[in-house]
Tab-separated table of C-alpha atoms in Angstrom:
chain	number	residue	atom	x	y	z
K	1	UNK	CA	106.657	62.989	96.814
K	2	UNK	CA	110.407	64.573	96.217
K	3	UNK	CA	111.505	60.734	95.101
K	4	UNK	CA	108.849	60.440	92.368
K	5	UNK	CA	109.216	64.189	91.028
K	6	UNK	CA	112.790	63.510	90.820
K	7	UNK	CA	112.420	60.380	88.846
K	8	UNK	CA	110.590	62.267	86.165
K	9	UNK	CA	114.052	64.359	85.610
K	10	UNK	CA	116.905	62.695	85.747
K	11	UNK	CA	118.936	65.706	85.195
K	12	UNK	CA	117.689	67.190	88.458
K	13	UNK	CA	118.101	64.361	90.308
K	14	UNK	CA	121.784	63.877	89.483
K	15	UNK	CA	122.300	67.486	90.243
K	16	UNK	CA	121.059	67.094	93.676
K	17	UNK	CA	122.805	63.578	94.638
K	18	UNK	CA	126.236	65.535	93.301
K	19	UNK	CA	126.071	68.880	95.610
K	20	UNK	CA	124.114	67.319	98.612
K	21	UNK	CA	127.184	66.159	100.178
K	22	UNK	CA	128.685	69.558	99.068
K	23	UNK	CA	125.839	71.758	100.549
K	24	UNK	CA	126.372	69.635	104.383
K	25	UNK	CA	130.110	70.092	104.303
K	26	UNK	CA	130.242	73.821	102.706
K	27	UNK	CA	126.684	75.370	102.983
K	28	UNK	CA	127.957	79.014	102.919
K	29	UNK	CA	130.256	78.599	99.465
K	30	UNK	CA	127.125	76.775	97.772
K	31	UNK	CA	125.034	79.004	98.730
K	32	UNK	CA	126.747	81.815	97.242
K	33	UNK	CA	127.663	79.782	93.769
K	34	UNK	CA	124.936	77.984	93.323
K	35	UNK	CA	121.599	79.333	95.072
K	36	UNK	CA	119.910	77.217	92.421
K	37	UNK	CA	119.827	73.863	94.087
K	38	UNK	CA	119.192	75.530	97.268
K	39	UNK	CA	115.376	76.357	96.060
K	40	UNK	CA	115.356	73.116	94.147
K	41	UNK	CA	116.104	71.731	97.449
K	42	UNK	CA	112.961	74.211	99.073
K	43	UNK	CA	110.437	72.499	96.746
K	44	UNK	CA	109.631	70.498	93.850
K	45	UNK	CA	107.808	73.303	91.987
K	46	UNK	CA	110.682	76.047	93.204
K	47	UNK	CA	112.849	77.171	90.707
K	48	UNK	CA	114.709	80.231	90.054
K	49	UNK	CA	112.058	82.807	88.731
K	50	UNK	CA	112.155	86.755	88.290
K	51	UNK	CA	110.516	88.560	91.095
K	52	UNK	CA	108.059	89.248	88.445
K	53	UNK	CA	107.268	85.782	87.157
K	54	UNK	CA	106.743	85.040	91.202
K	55	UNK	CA	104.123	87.325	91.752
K	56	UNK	CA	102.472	86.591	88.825
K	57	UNK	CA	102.990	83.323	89.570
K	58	UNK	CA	100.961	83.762	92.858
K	59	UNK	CA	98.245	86.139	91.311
K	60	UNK	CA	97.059	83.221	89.079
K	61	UNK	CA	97.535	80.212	91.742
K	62	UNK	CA	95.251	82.298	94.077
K	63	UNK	CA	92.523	83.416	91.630
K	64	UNK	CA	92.396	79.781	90.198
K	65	UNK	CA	91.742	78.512	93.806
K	66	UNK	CA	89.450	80.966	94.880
K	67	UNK	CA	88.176	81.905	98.498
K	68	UNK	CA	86.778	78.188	98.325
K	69	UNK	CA	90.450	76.767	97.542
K	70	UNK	CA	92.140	78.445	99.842
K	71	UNK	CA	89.618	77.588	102.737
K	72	UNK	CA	89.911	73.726	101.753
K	73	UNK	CA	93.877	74.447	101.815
K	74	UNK	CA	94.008	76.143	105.279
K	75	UNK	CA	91.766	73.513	106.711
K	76	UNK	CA	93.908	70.929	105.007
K	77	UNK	CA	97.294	72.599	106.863
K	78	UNK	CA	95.217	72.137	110.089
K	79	UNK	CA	94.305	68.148	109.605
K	80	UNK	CA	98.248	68.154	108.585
K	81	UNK	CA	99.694	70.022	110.627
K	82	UNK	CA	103.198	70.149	111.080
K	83	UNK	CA	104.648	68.842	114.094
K	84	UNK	CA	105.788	71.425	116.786
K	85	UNK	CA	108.329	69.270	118.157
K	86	UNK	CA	109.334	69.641	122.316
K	87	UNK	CA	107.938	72.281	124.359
K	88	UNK	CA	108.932	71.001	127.524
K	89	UNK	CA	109.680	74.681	128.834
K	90	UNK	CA	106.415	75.436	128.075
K	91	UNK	CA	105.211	72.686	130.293
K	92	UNK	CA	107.709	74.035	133.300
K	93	UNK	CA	106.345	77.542	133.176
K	94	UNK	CA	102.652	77.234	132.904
K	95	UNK	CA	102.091	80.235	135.193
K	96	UNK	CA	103.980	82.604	132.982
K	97	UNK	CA	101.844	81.019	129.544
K	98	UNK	CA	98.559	83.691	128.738
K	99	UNK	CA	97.087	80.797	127.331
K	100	UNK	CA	97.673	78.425	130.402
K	101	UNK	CA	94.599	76.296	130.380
K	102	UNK	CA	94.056	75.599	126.317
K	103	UNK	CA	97.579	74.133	125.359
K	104	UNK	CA	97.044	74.851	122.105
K	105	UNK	CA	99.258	77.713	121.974
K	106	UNK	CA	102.772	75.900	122.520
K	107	UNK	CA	105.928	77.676	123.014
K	108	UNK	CA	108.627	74.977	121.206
K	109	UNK	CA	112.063	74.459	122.562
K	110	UNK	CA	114.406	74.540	119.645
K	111	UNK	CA	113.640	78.442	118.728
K	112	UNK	CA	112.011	80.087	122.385
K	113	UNK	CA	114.311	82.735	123.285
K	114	UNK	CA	116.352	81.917	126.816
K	115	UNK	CA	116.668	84.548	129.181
K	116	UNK	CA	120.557	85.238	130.459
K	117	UNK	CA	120.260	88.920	132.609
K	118	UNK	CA	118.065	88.704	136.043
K	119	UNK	CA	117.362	87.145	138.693
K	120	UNK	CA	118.101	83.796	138.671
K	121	UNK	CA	114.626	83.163	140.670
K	122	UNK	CA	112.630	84.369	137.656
K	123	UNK	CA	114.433	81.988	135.295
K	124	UNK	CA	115.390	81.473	131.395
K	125	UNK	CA	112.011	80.981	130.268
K	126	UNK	CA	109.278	83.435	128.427
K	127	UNK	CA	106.677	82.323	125.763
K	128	UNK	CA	108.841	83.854	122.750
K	129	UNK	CA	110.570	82.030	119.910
K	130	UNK	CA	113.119	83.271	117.571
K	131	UNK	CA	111.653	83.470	113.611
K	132	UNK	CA	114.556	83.651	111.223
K	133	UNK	CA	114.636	82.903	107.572
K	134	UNK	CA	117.304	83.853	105.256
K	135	UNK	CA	115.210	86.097	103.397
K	136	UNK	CA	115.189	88.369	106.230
K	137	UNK	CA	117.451	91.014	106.928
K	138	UNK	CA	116.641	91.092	110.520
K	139	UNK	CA	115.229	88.820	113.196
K	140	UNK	CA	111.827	88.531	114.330
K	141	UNK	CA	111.115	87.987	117.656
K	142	UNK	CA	107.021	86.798	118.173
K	143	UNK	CA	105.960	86.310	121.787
K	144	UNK	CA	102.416	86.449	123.311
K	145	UNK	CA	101.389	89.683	124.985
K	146	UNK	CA	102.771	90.257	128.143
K	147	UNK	CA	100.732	89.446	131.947
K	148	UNK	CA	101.318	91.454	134.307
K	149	UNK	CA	103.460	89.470	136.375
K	150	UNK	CA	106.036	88.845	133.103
K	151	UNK	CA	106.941	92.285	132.164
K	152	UNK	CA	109.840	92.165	133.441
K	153	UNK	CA	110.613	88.880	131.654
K	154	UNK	CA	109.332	90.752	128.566
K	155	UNK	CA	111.850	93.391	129.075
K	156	UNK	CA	114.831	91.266	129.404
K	157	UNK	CA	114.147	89.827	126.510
K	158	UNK	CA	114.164	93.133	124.843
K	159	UNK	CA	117.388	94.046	126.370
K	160	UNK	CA	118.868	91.021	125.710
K	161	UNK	CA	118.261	90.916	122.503
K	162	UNK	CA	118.319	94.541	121.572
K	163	UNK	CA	115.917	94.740	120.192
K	164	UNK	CA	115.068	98.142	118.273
K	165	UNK	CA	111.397	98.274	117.572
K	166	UNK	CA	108.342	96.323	119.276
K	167	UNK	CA	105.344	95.847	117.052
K	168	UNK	CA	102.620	95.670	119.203
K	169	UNK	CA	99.376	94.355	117.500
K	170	UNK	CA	96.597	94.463	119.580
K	171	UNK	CA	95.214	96.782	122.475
K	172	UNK	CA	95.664	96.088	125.865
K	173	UNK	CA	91.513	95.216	126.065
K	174	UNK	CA	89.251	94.384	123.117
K	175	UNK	CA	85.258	94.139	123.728
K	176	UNK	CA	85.830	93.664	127.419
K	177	UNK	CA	88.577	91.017	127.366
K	178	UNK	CA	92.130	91.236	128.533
K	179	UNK	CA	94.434	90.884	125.454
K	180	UNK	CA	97.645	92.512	126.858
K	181	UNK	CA	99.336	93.690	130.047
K	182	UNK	CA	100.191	97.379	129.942
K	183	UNK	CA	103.909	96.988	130.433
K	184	UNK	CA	105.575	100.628	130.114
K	185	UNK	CA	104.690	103.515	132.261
K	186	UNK	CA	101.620	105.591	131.133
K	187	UNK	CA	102.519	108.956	132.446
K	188	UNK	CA	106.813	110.282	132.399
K	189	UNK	CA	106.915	108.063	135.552
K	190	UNK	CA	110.082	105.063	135.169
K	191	UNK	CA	108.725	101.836	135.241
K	192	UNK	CA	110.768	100.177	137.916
K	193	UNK	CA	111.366	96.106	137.647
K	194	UNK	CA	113.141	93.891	138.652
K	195	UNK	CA	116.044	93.808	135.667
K	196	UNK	CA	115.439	97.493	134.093
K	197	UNK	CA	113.896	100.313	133.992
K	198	UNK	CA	112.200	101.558	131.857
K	199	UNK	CA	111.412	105.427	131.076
K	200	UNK	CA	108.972	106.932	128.275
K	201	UNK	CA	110.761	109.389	126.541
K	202	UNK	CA	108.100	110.608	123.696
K	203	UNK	CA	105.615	110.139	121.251
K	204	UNK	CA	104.797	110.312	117.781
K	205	UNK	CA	101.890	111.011	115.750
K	206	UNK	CA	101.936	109.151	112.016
K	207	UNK	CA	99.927	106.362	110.593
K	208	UNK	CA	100.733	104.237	113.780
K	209	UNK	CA	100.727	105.477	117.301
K	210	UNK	CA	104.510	105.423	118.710
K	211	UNK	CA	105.277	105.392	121.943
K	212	UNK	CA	109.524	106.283	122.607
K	213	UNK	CA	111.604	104.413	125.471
K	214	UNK	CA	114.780	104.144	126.872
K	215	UNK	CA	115.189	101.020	128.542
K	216	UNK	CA	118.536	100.833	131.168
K	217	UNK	CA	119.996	97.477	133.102
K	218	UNK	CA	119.288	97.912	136.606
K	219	UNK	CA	122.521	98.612	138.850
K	220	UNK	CA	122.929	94.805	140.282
K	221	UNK	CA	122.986	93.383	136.687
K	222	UNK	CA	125.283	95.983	135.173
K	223	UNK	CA	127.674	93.061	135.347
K	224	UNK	CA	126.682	90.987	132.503
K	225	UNK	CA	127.812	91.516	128.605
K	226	UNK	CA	124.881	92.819	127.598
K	227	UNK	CA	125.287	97.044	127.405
K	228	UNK	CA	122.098	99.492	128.003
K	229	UNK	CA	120.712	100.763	124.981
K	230	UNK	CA	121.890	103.941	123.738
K	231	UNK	CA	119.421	105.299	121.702
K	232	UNK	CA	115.345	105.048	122.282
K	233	UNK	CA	112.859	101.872	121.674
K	234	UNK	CA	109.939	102.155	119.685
K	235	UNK	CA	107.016	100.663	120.245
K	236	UNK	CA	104.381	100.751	117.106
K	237	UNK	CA	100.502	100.305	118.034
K	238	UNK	CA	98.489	98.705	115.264
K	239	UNK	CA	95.116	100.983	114.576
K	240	UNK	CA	91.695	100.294	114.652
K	241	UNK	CA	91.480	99.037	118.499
K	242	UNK	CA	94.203	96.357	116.987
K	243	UNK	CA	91.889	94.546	114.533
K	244	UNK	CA	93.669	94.240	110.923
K	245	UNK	CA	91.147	96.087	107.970
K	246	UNK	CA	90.208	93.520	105.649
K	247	UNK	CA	89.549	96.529	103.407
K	248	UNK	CA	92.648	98.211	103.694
K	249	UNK	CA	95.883	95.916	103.027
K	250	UNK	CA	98.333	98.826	103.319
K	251	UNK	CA	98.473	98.995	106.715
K	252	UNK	CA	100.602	96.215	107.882
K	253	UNK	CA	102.956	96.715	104.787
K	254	UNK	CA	103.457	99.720	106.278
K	255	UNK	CA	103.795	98.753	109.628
K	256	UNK	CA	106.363	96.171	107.968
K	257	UNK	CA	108.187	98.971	105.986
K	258	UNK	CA	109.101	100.440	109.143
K	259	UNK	CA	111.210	98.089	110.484
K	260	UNK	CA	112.628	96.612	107.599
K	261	UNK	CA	115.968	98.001	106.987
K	262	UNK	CA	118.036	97.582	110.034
K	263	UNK	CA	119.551	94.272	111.322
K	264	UNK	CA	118.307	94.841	114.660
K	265	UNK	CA	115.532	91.818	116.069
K	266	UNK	CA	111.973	93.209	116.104
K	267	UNK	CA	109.673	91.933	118.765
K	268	UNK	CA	106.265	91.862	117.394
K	269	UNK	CA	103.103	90.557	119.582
K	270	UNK	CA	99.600	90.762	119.851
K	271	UNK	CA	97.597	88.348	122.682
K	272	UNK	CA	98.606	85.376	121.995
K	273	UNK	CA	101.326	85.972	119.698
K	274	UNK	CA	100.275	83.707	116.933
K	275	UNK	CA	97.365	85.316	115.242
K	276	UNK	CA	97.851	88.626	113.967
K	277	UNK	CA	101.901	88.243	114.982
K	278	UNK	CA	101.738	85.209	112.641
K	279	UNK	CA	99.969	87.051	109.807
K	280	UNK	CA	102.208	90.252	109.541
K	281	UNK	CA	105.565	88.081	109.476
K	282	UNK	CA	104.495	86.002	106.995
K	283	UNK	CA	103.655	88.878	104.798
K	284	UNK	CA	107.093	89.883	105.238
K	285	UNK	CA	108.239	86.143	104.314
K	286	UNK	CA	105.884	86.054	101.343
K	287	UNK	CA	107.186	89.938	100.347
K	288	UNK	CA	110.830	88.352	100.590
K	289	UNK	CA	109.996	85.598	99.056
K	290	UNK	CA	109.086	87.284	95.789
K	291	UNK	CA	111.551	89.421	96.064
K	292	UNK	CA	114.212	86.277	95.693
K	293	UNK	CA	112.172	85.149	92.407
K	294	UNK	CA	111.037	82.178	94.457
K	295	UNK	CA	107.716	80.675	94.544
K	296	UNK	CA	105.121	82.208	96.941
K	297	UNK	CA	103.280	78.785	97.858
K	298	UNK	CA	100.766	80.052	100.751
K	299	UNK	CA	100.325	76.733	102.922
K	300	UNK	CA	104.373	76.062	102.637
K	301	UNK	CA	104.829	79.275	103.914
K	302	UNK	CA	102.420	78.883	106.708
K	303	UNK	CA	104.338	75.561	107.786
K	304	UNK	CA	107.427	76.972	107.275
K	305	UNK	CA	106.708	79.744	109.804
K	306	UNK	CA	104.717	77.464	111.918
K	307	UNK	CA	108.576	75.337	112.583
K	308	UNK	CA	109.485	78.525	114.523
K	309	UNK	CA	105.953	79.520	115.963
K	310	UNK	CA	104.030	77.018	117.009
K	311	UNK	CA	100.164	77.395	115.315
K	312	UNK	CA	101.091	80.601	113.613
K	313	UNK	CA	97.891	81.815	111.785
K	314	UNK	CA	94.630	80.820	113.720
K	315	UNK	CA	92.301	80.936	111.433
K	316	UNK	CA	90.791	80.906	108.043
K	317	UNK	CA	90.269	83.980	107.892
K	318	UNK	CA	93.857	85.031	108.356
K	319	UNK	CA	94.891	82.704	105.416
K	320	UNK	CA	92.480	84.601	103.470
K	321	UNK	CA	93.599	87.944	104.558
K	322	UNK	CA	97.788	87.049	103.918
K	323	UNK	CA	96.700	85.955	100.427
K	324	UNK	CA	94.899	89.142	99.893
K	325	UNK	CA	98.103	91.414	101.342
K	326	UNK	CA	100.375	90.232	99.205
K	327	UNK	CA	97.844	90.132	96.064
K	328	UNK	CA	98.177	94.038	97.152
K	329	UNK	CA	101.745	94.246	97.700
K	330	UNK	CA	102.421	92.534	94.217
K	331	UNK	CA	100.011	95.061	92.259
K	332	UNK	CA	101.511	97.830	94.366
K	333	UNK	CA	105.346	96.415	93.925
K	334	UNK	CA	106.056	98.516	90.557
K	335	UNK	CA	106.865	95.429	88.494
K	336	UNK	CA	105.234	95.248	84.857
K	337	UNK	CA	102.778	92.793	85.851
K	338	UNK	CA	100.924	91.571	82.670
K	339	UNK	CA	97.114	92.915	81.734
K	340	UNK	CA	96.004	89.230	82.061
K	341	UNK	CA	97.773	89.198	85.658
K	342	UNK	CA	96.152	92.193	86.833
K	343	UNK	CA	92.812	91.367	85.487
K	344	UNK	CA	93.312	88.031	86.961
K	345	UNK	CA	94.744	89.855	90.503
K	346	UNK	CA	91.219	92.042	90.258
K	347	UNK	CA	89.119	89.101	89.810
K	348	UNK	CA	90.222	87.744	92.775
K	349	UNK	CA	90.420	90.806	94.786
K	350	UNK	CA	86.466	91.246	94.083
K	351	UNK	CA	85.851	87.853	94.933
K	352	UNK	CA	87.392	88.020	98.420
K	353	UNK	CA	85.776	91.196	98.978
K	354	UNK	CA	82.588	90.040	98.553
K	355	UNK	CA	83.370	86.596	100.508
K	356	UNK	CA	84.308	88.919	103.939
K	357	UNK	CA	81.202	91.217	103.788
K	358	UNK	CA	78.874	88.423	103.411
């Protein structure tokens, strides 16, 4: 597909045979002087836009496609999907997987996070993966909601990684069904593992319920490089008994606004740590995305993300729902969108209302 784009502008094509061997031997020098061939590189449609041109950009692509469209294009991403590459780990360690029996919800090798503090008896391994673009400031972290006999691993990991804020997108039951271990103490008691501890030190009352933490290395591991945390964790509980508002598309930009400027990693999970996880980071990659003046292209974003977490976004209906967030975040964004834009942004808006309350 790249070959026979390429062929149809010779200019490009010279440009990119002349800096390729550049980019692999100096990546961080090109990619200061000349980001353009790095998003030429990204995709044949990519080029170097105006955050304003990219959202409205995106407005039209999804209001052309429609709610039909995009279904056909998320089903399409499922047929094609891309390949998660090894997850022998996952394999090892099916006792510590939520999702144990169905393996369709693979933890990959290359990006799962590897546990260095603890016992050596509980091993490296926990059903997280590292999610890092460049148009990130900070890391994500997505994992699956923790059992109750891997809280501790989920701990290290947040030690380890230290990690300032947890997202935590679901509740620990829905309708009856376990979605999540409760993994901090419930009353001012310490939560005593086998790594840390870990003591609730407050609450907070916003648009999010926030529970405060200090987490501390327990005495036999005080050893290793990694030092306690000096100031508290926060954990952020999505609303709603965890299920996202289709009406309301503020909430995880908010959510997302939170935890945006600092460089610390953010852990962010729901059940199985691909659903609703998936959804709210690629917001943020989409939000980043047109923020860079690059093009917003909804099923390369989805397999882009899906390289670090395996089978990120479900279902259909989360496609739908990202497309409809950032629709939102780009009419909300301040930038002098065009009438036709807007009227093309409503028209689409209306249309995907009326789709999800049928």
């Amino acid at each position: 597909m790249y070959y026979i784009e390429f062929l149809g502008n010779f200019y490009i094509a010279s440009y990119l045979l002349l800096l390729t061997p550049i980019y692999y031997l100096y990546p961080s020098q090109l990619k200061i002087r000349n980001s353009y061939f790095l998003v030429i590189c990204y995709s044949k449609f990519n080029v170097v836009q105006t955050p304003v041109e990219s959202m409205s950009r995106f407005i039209k692509d999804m209001n052309e496609k429609g709610m039909a469209g995009l279904a056909s294009e998320y089903r399409k991403i499922d047929v094609e999907d891309t390949p998660f590459g090894s997850h022998k780990s996952f394999l090892m360690n099916m006792a510590k997987n939520r999702y144990s029996i169905i393996i369709d919800v693979l933890c990959v090798d290359e990006t799962r996070v590897v546990l260095k503090i603890g016992p050596a008896a509980s091993g490296d391994y926990i059903h997280a993966n590292y999610v890092l673009f460049s148009e990130f400031q900070n890391k994500f972290i997505c994992t699956q909601g923790p059992l109750q006999t891997t809280r501790d691993d989920f701990w290290r990991m947040v030690f380890q990684e230290r990690a300032e804020t947890i997202l935590m997108l679901c509740r620990p039951s829905e309708d009856g069904k376990p979605k999540c271990a409760v993994y901090w103490p419930e009353n001012d008691d310490k939560l005593e593992l086998s790594t840390v501890d870990v003591e609730k030190v407050g609450e907070e009352n916003s648009d999010f319920e926030t529970l405060l933490f200090k987490v501390q290395l327990r005495d036999e591991f005080k050893q290793s490089p990694f030092i306690s945390n000096k100031d508290p964790l926060v954990v952020k509980q999505w609303p709603d008994r965890g299920i996202p508002s289709h009406e309301n598309a503020m909430i995880p930009l908010k959510l997302l606004s939170l935890v945006r400027n600092t460089r610390a990693p953010c852990v962010v999970h729901c059940s199985a740590g691909i659903g609703r996880t998936g959804t709210v980071v690629a917001i943020e990659l989409g939000i980043r995305r047109f923020h860079d003046g690059r093009k917003v292209d909804l099923a390369m974003l989805v397999k882009d993300l899906r390289k670090k977490r395996a089978q990120c976004i479900q279902t259909e209906i989360q496609y739908l729902y990202l497309s409809r967030v950032l629709t939102e975040y780009a009419l909300s964004s301040g930038e002098p969108l065009s009438d036709d834009v807007r009227r093309a942004a409503e028209s689409f808006l209306k249309e995907y209302d009326s789709k999800i309350k049928k």
